[in-house]
Amino acid sequence: QVQLVESGGGMVQAGGSLRLSCAASGSIFSGNTMDWYRQAPGKQRELVATITPGGNTYYAGSVKGRFTISRDNAKNTVYLQMNSLKPEDTAVYYCYTHDVRTMKDYWGQGTQVTVSS
């Protein structure tokens, strides 16, 4: 069964750091762009960062310079290193991919990140 499983969320004070991981099962990791999204209470889900199979990256303006997305193709895992965290980064963070071979979308279950001021 294809799955995306996030880990690494938690509670941290403003200015702190967290590292999220997303482990992909099956054959959906290789050859597909991997994304991190987040959804804060009462807000729409938003794209945070993207990494292509070749390692090209994109960041939302609100996290650029503070967050770093990376992938380990041998481990089928994508990471989100979050530094200089702010209270406004508080949200549930989701891993997502669109499998270009099956044209299916996959979401992880989400991991809560809470940043206190």
Coordinates of N, CA and C in Angstrom, one line a residue:
Q1 N 0.8 -1.2 0.0 CA 0.0 0.0 0.0 C 0.9 1.2 0.0
V2 N 0.5 2.2 -0.8 CA 1.3 3.4 -0.9 C 1.0 4.3 0.2
Q3 N 2.0 4.8 0.9 CA 1.8 5.7 2.0 C 2.9 6.8 2.1
L4 N 2.5 7.9 2.7 CA 3.4 8.9 3.0 C 3.2 9.1 4.5
V5 N 4.3 9.0 5.3 CA 4.3 9.0 6.7 C 5.2 10.1 7.2
E6 N 4.6 11.2 7.8 CA 5.4 12.3 8.3 C 5.8 12.0 9.8
S7 N 6.8 12.7 10.2 CA 7.3 12.6 11.6 C 8.1 13.9 11.9
G8 N 8.3 14.2 13.1 CA 9.2 15.2 13.5 C 8.6 16.5 14.0
G9 N 7.2 16.5 14.0 CA 6.6 17.7 14.5 C 6.7 17.8 16.0
G10 N 6.2 18.9 16.5 CA 6.3 19.1 18.0 C 6.1 20.6 18.3
M11 N 6.4 20.9 19.6 CA 6.3 22.2 20.1 C 7.7 22.8 20.3
V12 N 7.8 24.1 19.9 CA 9.1 24.7 20.0 C 8.9 26.2 20.3
Q13 N 9.8 26.9 20.9 CA 9.7 28.3 21.1 C 10.1 29.0 19.9
A14 N 9.6 30.2 19.7 CA 10.0 31.1 18.6 C 11.5 31.2 18.5
G15 N 12.0 31.1 17.3 CA 13.5 31.1 17.1 C 14.1 29.7 17.0
G16 N 13.3 28.7 17.4 CA 13.9 27.4 17.5 C 13.8 26.7 16.1
S17 N 14.1 25.4 16.1 CA 14.2 24.6 14.9 C 13.5 23.3 15.0
L18 N 13.0 22.8 13.9 CA 12.5 21.5 13.9 C 12.8 20.9 12.5
R19 N 12.9 19.5 12.4 CA 13.1 18.9 11.2 C 12.0 17.9 11.0
L20 N 11.3 18.1 9.9 CA 10.2 17.1 9.5 C 10.8 16.1 8.5
S21 N 10.2 14.9 8.6 CA 10.6 13.8 7.7 C 9.3 13.3 7.1
C22 N 9.4 12.8 5.9 CA 8.3 12.2 5.2 C 8.8 11.0 4.5
A23 N 8.5 9.8 4.9 CA 8.9 8.5 4.3 C 7.8 8.0 3.4
A24 N 8.3 7.7 2.2 CA 7.3 7.3 1.1 C 7.5 5.8 0.9
S25 N 6.4 5.1 0.8 CA 6.4 3.7 0.5 C 6.1 3.4 -0.9
G26 N 6.2 2.2 -1.3 CA 5.9 1.9 -2.7 C 6.8 2.5 -3.7
S27 N 6.3 2.8 -4.9 CA 7.1 3.3 -6.0 C 6.8 4.8 -6.3
I28 N 6.2 5.5 -5.3 CA 5.8 6.8 -5.6 C 6.9 7.9 -5.5
F29 N 8.0 7.5 -4.8 CA 9.0 8.6 -4.5 C 9.8 8.9 -5.7
S30 N 10.4 7.9 -6.3 CA 11.4 8.2 -7.3 C 10.7 8.8 -8.6
G31 N 11.2 9.8 -9.1 CA 10.7 10.4 -10.3 C 9.6 11.3 -10.1
N32 N 9.2 11.6 -8.9 CA 8.1 12.5 -8.6 C 8.6 13.7 -7.7
T33 N 8.0 14.8 -8.0 CA 8.2 16.0 -7.2 C 7.5 15.8 -5.8
M34 N 8.2 16.2 -4.8 CA 7.6 16.1 -3.4 C 7.4 17.4 -2.8
D35 N 6.3 17.6 -2.2 CA 5.9 18.9 -1.6 C 5.6 18.8 -0.1
W36 N 5.8 19.9 0.5 CA 5.3 20.1 1.9 C 4.3 21.2 1.9
Y37 N 3.1 20.9 2.5 CA 2.0 21.9 2.6 C 1.8 22.1 4.1
R38 N 1.1 23.2 4.5 CA 0.7 23.4 5.9 C -0.7 24.0 5.9
Q39 N -1.4 23.7 7.0 CA -2.7 24.3 7.2 C -2.8 24.8 8.6
A40 N -3.0 26.1 8.8 CA -3.2 26.6 10.1 C -4.7 26.7 10.4
P41 N -5.1 26.7 11.7 CA -6.5 26.8 12.0 C -7.2 27.9 11.3
G42 N -8.3 27.6 10.7 CA -9.1 28.6 10.0 C -8.6 29.1 8.7
K43 N -7.5 28.5 8.3 CA -6.9 29.0 7.0 C -6.8 27.8 6.0
Q44 N -6.7 28.2 4.7 CA -6.5 27.2 3.7 C -5.2 26.6 3.7
R45 N -5.1 25.4 3.2 CA -3.8 24.7 3.1 C -3.0 25.4 2.1
E46 N -1.7 25.6 2.4 CA -0.8 26.3 1.5 C 0.5 25.6 1.2
L47 N 1.0 25.8 0.0 CA 2.3 25.1 -0.3 C 3.4 25.8 0.4
V48 N 4.3 25.1 1.0 CA 5.4 25.6 1.7 C 6.7 25.4 0.9
A49 N 6.9 24.2 0.4 CA 8.2 24.0 -0.3 C 8.0 22.8 -1.2
T50 N 8.8 22.8 -2.3 CA 8.7 21.8 -3.3 C 10.2 21.3 -3.7
I51 N 10.3 20.1 -4.0 CA 11.6 19.6 -4.5 C 11.4 18.6 -5.6
T52 N 12.0 18.8 -6.8 CA 11.9 18.0 -7.9 C 12.7 16.7 -7.8
P53 N 12.5 15.8 -8.7 CA 13.4 14.6 -8.6 C 14.9 14.9 -8.8
G54 N 15.2 16.0 -9.5 CA 16.5 16.4 -9.7 C 17.1 17.3 -8.7
G55 N 16.3 17.7 -7.7 CA 16.7 18.5 -6.6 C 16.5 20.0 -6.7
N56 N 15.8 20.4 -7.7 CA 15.4 21.8 -7.8 C 14.3 22.1 -6.7
T57 N 14.4 23.3 -6.1 CA 13.5 23.6 -5.0 C 12.8 24.9 -5.3
Y58 N 11.6 25.0 -4.6 CA 10.8 26.2 -4.5 C 10.3 26.4 -3.1
Y59 N 10.3 27.7 -2.7 CA 9.8 28.0 -1.4 C 8.8 29.1 -1.4
A60 N 7.8 29.0 -0.5 CA 6.9 30.1 -0.4 C 7.7 31.3 0.2
G61 N 7.2 32.5 -0.1 CA 7.9 33.7 0.3 C 8.0 33.8 1.8
S62 N 7.0 33.3 2.5 CA 7.0 33.4 4.0 C 8.0 32.5 4.7
V63 N 8.6 31.5 4.0 CA 9.5 30.6 4.6 C 10.9 30.7 4.0
K64 N 11.0 31.4 2.9 CA 12.3 31.4 2.1 C 13.4 32.0 3.0
G65 N 14.5 31.3 3.0 CA 15.7 31.7 3.9 C 15.6 31.1 5.3
R66 N 14.5 30.5 5.6 CA 14.4 29.9 7.0 C 14.2 28.4 6.9
F67 N 13.5 27.9 5.8 CA 13.2 26.5 5.7 C 14.1 25.9 4.5
T68 N 14.4 24.7 4.6 CA 15.2 24.0 3.6 C 14.5 22.6 3.3
I69 N 14.2 22.4 2.1 CA 13.6 21.1 1.7 C 14.7 20.3 1.1
S70 N 14.8 19.0 1.3 CA 15.8 18.1 0.8 C 15.2 16.7 0.6
R71 N 15.8 15.8 -0.2 CA 15.4 14.5 -0.3 C 16.5 13.5 -0.4
D72 N 16.3 12.3 0.2 CA 17.2 11.2 0.1 C 16.6 10.1 -0.7
N73 N 17.0 10.0 -1.9 CA 16.4 9.1 -2.8 C 16.6 7.6 -2.4
A74 N 17.7 7.4 -1.8 CA 18.0 6.0 -1.3 C 17.1 5.6 -0.2
K75 N 16.6 6.6 0.5 CA 15.7 6.3 1.7 C 14.3 6.6 1.4
N76 N 14.0 7.0 0.2 CA 12.6 7.4 -0.2 C 12.0 8.4 0.8
T77 N 12.8 9.4 1.2 CA 12.4 10.3 2.3 C 12.7 11.7 1.9
V78 N 11.8 12.6 2.2 CA 11.9 14.0 2.0 C 11.9 14.7 3.3
Y79 N 12.7 15.7 3.5 CA 12.9 16.4 4.8 C 12.5 17.9 4.6
L80 N 12.1 18.5 5.7 CA 11.9 19.9 5.8 C 12.6 20.4 7.1
Q81 N 13.7 21.1 6.9 CA 14.4 21.7 8.0 C 13.9 23.1 8.2
M82 N 13.4 23.3 9.4 CA 12.7 24.6 9.7 C 13.5 25.3 10.8
N83 N 14.1 26.5 10.4 CA 14.9 27.2 11.4 C 14.2 28.6 11.6
S84 N 14.6 29.3 12.7 CA 14.1 30.6 13.0 C 12.5 30.6 13.0
L85 N 12.0 29.6 13.6 CA 10.5 29.4 13.6 C 9.8 30.6 14.3
K86 N 8.6 30.9 13.7 CA 7.8 32.0 14.2 C 6.5 31.4 14.6
P87 N 5.8 32.1 15.5 CA 4.4 31.6 15.9 C 3.5 31.4 14.7
E88 N 3.7 32.3 13.7 CA 2.8 32.1 12.5 C 3.1 30.9 11.7
D89 N 4.2 30.2 12.0 CA 4.5 28.9 11.4 C 3.7 27.7 12.0
T90 N 2.9 28.0 13.0 CA 2.1 27.0 13.7 C 1.1 26.5 12.7
A91 N 1.1 25.2 12.5 CA 0.1 24.6 11.6 C 0.3 23.1 11.6
V92 N -0.6 22.4 10.9 CA -0.3 21.0 10.6 C 0.4 20.9 9.3
Y93 N 1.5 20.2 9.2 CA 2.3 20.1 8.0 C 2.1 18.7 7.4
Y94 N 1.9 18.8 6.0 CA 1.5 17.6 5.3 C 2.6 17.4 4.2
C95 N 2.9 16.2 3.9 CA 3.7 15.8 2.8 C 2.7 15.4 1.7
Y96 N 3.1 15.7 0.4 CA 2.2 15.5 -0.7 C 3.0 15.1 -1.9
T97 N 2.5 14.2 -2.8 CA 3.1 14.0 -4.1 C 2.0 13.6 -5.1
H98 N 2.2 14.0 -6.3 CA 1.4 13.6 -7.4 C 2.2 12.6 -8.2
D99 N 1.8 11.3 -8.3 CA 2.5 10.3 -9.0 C 2.2 10.5 -10.5
V100 N 3.2 10.8 -11.3 CA 3.0 11.1 -12.7 C 2.8 9.8 -13.5
R101 N 3.1 8.7 -12.9 CA 2.9 7.4 -13.6 C 1.4 7.0 -13.5
T102 N 0.8 7.1 -12.3 CA -0.6 6.7 -12.1 C -1.5 7.8 -12.1
M103 N -1.0 9.0 -12.1 CA -1.8 10.3 -12.0 C -2.6 10.3 -10.7
K104 N -2.1 9.7 -9.7 CA -2.8 9.8 -8.4 C -2.1 10.7 -7.4
D105 N -2.9 11.3 -6.5 CA -2.4 12.2 -5.5 C -2.3 11.4 -4.2
Y106 N -1.2 11.7 -3.4 CA -1.0 11.1 -2.1 C -0.7 12.2 -1.1
W107 N -1.4 12.1 0.0 CA -1.2 13.0 1.2 C -0.8 12.1 2.4
G108 N 0.1 12.7 3.2 CA 0.4 12.1 4.5 C -0.7 12.4 5.5
Q109 N -0.5 11.9 6.7 CA -1.6 12.1 7.7 C -1.4 13.5 8.4
G110 N -0.3 14.1 8.2 CA 0.0 15.4 8.8 C 0.7 15.3 10.2
T111 N 1.5 16.3 10.5 CA 2.2 16.4 11.7 C 2.1 17.8 12.3
Q112 N 1.8 17.9 13.5 CA 1.5 19.3 14.1 C 2.8 19.9 14.5
V113 N 2.9 21.2 14.1 CA 4.0 22.0 14.5 C 3.4 23.2 15.3
T114 N 3.9 23.4 16.5 CA 3.4 24.5 17.3 C 4.6 25.4 17.8
V115 N 4.5 26.7 17.5 CA 5.6 27.6 17.8 C 5.0 28.6 18.8
S116 N 5.6 28.6 20.0 CA 5.1 29.5 21.0 C 6.0 30.8 21.1
S117 N 5.3 31.9 21.4 CA 6.1 33.2 21.5 C 6.7 33.4 22.8

